Coordinates of N, CA and C in Angstrom, one line a residue:
M90 N 114.4 87.9 110.8 CA 114.2 87.5 109.5 C 114.4 86.0 109.4
K91 N 113.4 85.3 109.0 CA 113.4 83.9 108.8 C 114.0 83.5 107.5
P92 N 115.1 82.7 107.4 CA 115.7 82.3 106.2 C 114.7 81.4 105.4
V93 N 114.8 81.5 104.1 CA 114.0 80.6 103.2 C 114.9 79.7 102.5
R94 N 114.4 78.6 102.1 CA 115.3 77.6 101.4 C 114.9 77.6 99.9
P95 N 115.9 78.1 99.1 CA 115.6 78.1 97.6 C 115.6 76.7 97.1
P96 N 115.0 76.5 96.0 CA 114.3 77.5 95.2 C 112.9 77.8 95.8
C97 N 112.4 79.0 95.7 CA 111.1 79.4 96.1 C 110.7 80.6 95.3
T98 N 109.5 81.0 95.5 CA 108.9 82.1 94.7 C 108.8 83.4 95.6
A99 N 109.3 84.5 95.1 CA 109.2 85.8 95.9 C 108.2 86.7 95.1
V100 N 107.2 87.2 95.9 CA 106.3 88.2 95.4 C 106.8 89.6 96.0
I101 N 107.2 90.5 95.1 CA 107.8 91.7 95.5 C 106.8 92.8 95.2
F102 N 106.3 93.5 96.3 CA 105.2 94.5 96.2 C 105.9 95.8 96.6
S103 N 106.1 96.7 95.6 CA 106.6 98.0 95.8 C 105.5 99.0 95.7
S104 N 105.4 99.9 96.6 CA 104.3 100.9 96.6 C 104.6 102.2 97.1
Q105 N 103.9 103.2 96.7 CA 104.0 104.6 97.1 C 102.6 104.9 97.8
R106 N 102.6 105.1 99.1 CA 101.4 105.5 99.8 C 100.8 106.8 99.3
S107 N 99.5 106.9 99.3 CA 98.8 108.2 99.1 C 98.9 108.9 100.5
A108 N 98.5 110.1 100.5 CA 98.4 110.8 101.8 C 97.5 110.0 102.7
S109 N 97.9 109.7 103.9 CA 97.1 108.9 104.8 C 96.6 109.7 105.9
A110 N 95.6 109.2 106.5 CA 95.0 109.8 107.7 C 95.0 108.8 108.8
P111 N 95.2 109.2 110.1 CA 95.1 108.3 111.1 C 93.7 107.6 111.1
G112 N 93.6 106.3 111.4 CA 92.3 105.6 111.4 C 91.8 105.3 110.0
D113 N 92.6 105.4 109.0 CA 92.1 105.0 107.6 C 92.1 103.5 107.4
G114 N 92.5 102.7 108.4 CA 92.5 101.3 108.3 C 93.7 100.6 107.7
Y115 N 94.6 101.4 107.2 CA 95.7 100.8 106.5 C 96.6 99.9 107.4
D116 N 97.0 100.4 108.5 CA 97.9 99.6 109.4 C 97.2 98.3 109.9
E117 N 95.9 98.4 110.2 CA 95.2 97.2 110.6 C 95.1 96.2 109.5
T118 N 94.8 96.7 108.3 CA 94.7 95.8 107.2 C 96.0 95.1 106.8
A119 N 97.1 95.9 106.9 CA 98.4 95.4 106.6 C 98.8 94.3 107.6
Q120 N 98.5 94.5 108.9 CA 98.7 93.5 109.9 C 97.9 92.3 109.7
R121 N 96.6 92.5 109.3 CA 95.7 91.3 109.1 C 96.2 90.5 107.9
M122 N 96.7 91.2 106.8 CA 97.1 90.5 105.6 C 98.4 89.6 105.9
E123 N 99.3 90.1 106.8 CA 100.4 89.3 107.2 C 100.0 88.1 108.0
E124 N 99.1 88.3 108.9 CA 98.5 87.2 109.7 C 97.9 86.1 108.8
L125 N 97.1 86.6 107.8 CA 96.4 85.7 106.9 C 97.3 85.0 106.0
A126 N 98.3 85.7 105.5 CA 99.3 85.1 104.6 C 100.0 83.9 105.3
R127 N 100.4 84.1 106.6 CA 101.1 83.1 107.4 C 100.3 81.8 107.5
Q128 N 98.9 81.9 107.4 CA 98.1 80.8 107.5 C 97.9 80.0 106.2
Q129 N 98.4 80.5 105.1 CA 98.2 79.9 103.7 C 99.2 78.8 103.5
P130 N 98.7 77.8 102.7 CA 99.6 76.7 102.3 C 100.8 77.3 101.5
G131 N 102.0 76.8 101.8 CA 103.1 77.2 101.0 C 103.8 78.5 101.4
F132 N 103.2 79.2 102.4 CA 103.8 80.4 102.9 C 105.2 80.1 103.6
L133 N 106.2 80.9 103.3 CA 107.5 80.7 104.0 C 107.9 81.9 104.9
S134 N 107.8 83.1 104.4 CA 108.3 84.2 105.1 C 107.8 85.5 104.5
V135 N 107.9 86.7 105.2 CA 107.6 88.0 104.7 C 108.6 89.0 105.3
E136 N 109.0 90.0 104.5 CA 109.8 91.1 104.9 C 109.2 92.4 104.4
S137 N 109.3 93.4 105.2 CA 108.6 94.7 104.8 C 109.3 95.9 105.3
A138 N 109.4 96.9 104.6 CA 110.0 98.2 105.0 C 109.3 99.4 104.3
R139 N 109.2 100.5 105.0 CA 108.6 101.7 104.4 C 109.4 102.9 104.9
N140 N 109.7 103.8 104.0 CA 110.4 105.0 104.4 C 109.5 106.2 104.8
A141 N 110.0 107.3 105.3 CA 109.3 108.4 105.8 C 108.4 109.0 104.7
D142 N 108.9 108.9 103.4 CA 108.1 109.5 102.3 C 107.0 108.6 101.8
G143 N 106.8 107.4 102.4 CA 105.7 106.5 102.1 C 106.0 105.5 101.1
F144 N 107.3 105.4 100.6 CA 107.6 104.3 99.7 C 108.0 103.1 100.4
G145 N 107.4 101.9 100.0 CA 107.6 100.7 100.8 C 107.8 99.5 99.8
I146 N 108.4 98.5 100.4 CA 108.6 97.2 99.7 C 108.2 96.1 100.7
T147 N 107.4 95.2 100.2 CA 107.1 94.0 101.0 C 107.4 92.8 100.1
V148 N 108.1 91.9 100.6 CA 108.5 90.7 99.8 C 107.9 89.5 100.6
S149 N 107.0 88.7 100.0 CA 106.6 87.5 100.6 C 107.2 86.3 99.8
Y150 N 107.5 85.3 100.5 CA 108.2 84.1 100.0 C 107.2 82.9 100.1
W151 N 107.2 82.1 99.0 CA 106.2 81.0 98.9 C 107.0 79.8 98.3
E152 N 106.6 78.6 98.7 CA 107.2 77.4 98.3 C 107.2 77.3 96.7
T153 N 106.1 77.6 96.1 CA 105.9 77.5 94.7 C 105.2 78.7 94.1
A154 N 105.3 78.9 92.8 CA 104.5 79.9 92.1 C 103.0 79.7 92.3
Q155 N 102.6 78.4 92.3 CA 101.2 78.1 92.5 C 100.7 78.6 93.9
H156 N 101.5 78.4 94.9 CA 101.1 78.9 96.2 C 100.9 80.4 96.2
A157 N 101.9 81.1 95.5 CA 101.8 82.6 95.5 C 100.5 83.0 94.7
R158 N 100.2 82.3 93.6 CA 99.0 82.6 92.9 C 97.7 82.4 93.7
A159 N 97.7 81.3 94.5 CA 96.6 81.0 95.3 C 96.4 82.1 96.4
W160 N 97.5 82.6 96.9 CA 97.4 83.7 97.9 C 96.7 84.9 97.3
K161 N 97.1 85.2 96.1 CA 96.5 86.4 95.4 C 95.0 86.3 95.3
Q162 N 94.4 85.1 95.3 CA 93.0 84.9 95.1 C 92.2 84.7 96.4
V163 N 92.9 84.7 97.5 CA 92.1 84.6 98.8 C 91.2 85.8 98.9
T164 N 89.9 85.6 99.2 CA 88.9 86.6 99.2 C 89.2 87.8 100.0
E165 N 89.6 87.6 101.2 CA 90.0 88.8 102.1 C 91.2 89.6 101.5
H166 N 92.1 88.9 100.9 CA 93.3 89.5 100.3 C 92.8 90.3 99.0
L167 N 91.9 89.7 98.2 CA 91.4 90.4 97.1 C 90.7 91.7 97.5
E168 N 89.9 91.7 98.6 CA 89.3 92.9 99.1 C 90.3 94.0 99.5
A169 N 91.4 93.5 100.1 CA 92.4 94.5 100.6 C 93.1 95.0 99.3
Q170 N 93.4 94.2 98.3 CA 94.0 94.7 97.1 C 93.2 95.8 96.4
H171 N 91.9 95.6 96.3 CA 91.0 96.6 95.7 C 91.0 97.9 96.6
R172 N 90.9 97.8 97.9 CA 90.9 98.9 98.7 C 92.2 99.7 98.6
G173 N 93.3 98.9 98.6 CA 94.6 99.6 98.4 C 94.7 100.4 97.2
A174 N 94.3 99.8 96.0 CA 94.4 100.5 94.8 C 93.5 101.8 94.8
R175 N 92.4 101.7 95.5 CA 91.4 102.8 95.5 C 91.8 103.8 96.6
D176 N 92.3 103.4 97.7 CA 92.4 104.4 98.9 C 93.8 104.6 99.4
W177 N 94.7 103.6 99.3 CA 96.0 103.8 100.0 C 97.2 104.0 99.2
Y178 N 97.2 103.6 97.9 CA 98.4 103.7 97.1 C 98.3 104.7 95.9
A179 N 99.3 105.6 95.8 CA 99.3 106.4 94.7 C 99.9 105.7 93.5
D180 N 100.7 104.7 93.7 CA 101.3 103.8 92.7 C 101.8 102.5 93.3
Y181 N 101.8 101.5 92.6 CA 102.3 100.2 93.1 C 102.7 99.3 91.9
T182 N 103.6 98.4 92.2 CA 104.1 97.4 91.2 C 104.3 96.1 91.9
V183 N 103.8 95.0 91.3 CA 104.0 93.7 91.8 C 105.0 92.9 90.8
R184 N 106.0 92.3 91.4 CA 106.9 91.5 90.6 C 106.9 90.1 91.2
V185 N 107.0 89.1 90.4 CA 107.1 87.7 90.9 C 108.4 87.1 90.3
A186 N 109.2 86.5 91.2 CA 110.5 86.0 90.8 C 110.8 84.7 91.5
T187 N 111.7 84.0 90.9 CA 112.1 82.7 91.5 C 113.5 83.0 92.2
V188 N 113.5 82.6 93.4 CA 114.8 82.7 94.2 C 115.6 81.5 94.0
E189 N 116.7 81.6 93.4 CA 117.6 80.4 93.1 C 118.6 80.1 94.2
R190 N 119.1 81.2 94.8 CA 120.0 81.0 95.9 C 120.0 82.2 96.8
Q191 N 120.6 82.0 98.0 CA 120.7 83.1 98.9 C 121.9 83.0 99.7
Y192 N 122.4 84.1 100.2 CA 123.6 84.0 101.1 C 123.5 85.3 102.0
G193 N 124.3 85.3 103.1 CA 124.3 86.4 103.9 C 125.2 86.2 105.1
S194 N 125.1 87.0 106.1 CA 125.9 86.9 107.3 C 125.8 85.7 108.1
A195 N 124.6 85.0 107.9 CA 124.4 83.7 108.7 C 125.1 82.6 108.0
G196 N 125.8 82.8 106.9 CA 126.5 81.8 106.2 C 125.6 80.9 105.3
Q197 N 124.5 81.3 104.9 CA 123.6 80.5 104.1 C 124.1 80.5 102.6
R198 N 124.1 79.4 102.0 CA 124.6 79.2 100.6 C 123.6 78.5 99.8

């Protein structure tokens, strides 16, 4: 996990997967979106986890809210968002927050 330097913007994507089938393109698209996000101006880091029941959280960190908004409008990302809403998610929520500080075992303050 790469530490970020506050202040920054966090985009928190919580989702419940629909029933999936092998080869439905989800895993490949998720990997591609992470690769594409890493290429965007202002990208800092991403963290993601999903449990066995299909509930997951992905948090992407951006230098500014403007960078996060620009990522939302990238054409390939827009296409993945539409496909996710149609094919892959039973439910999802996006939250955008400002990270003011962080700390942890690495002694970050």
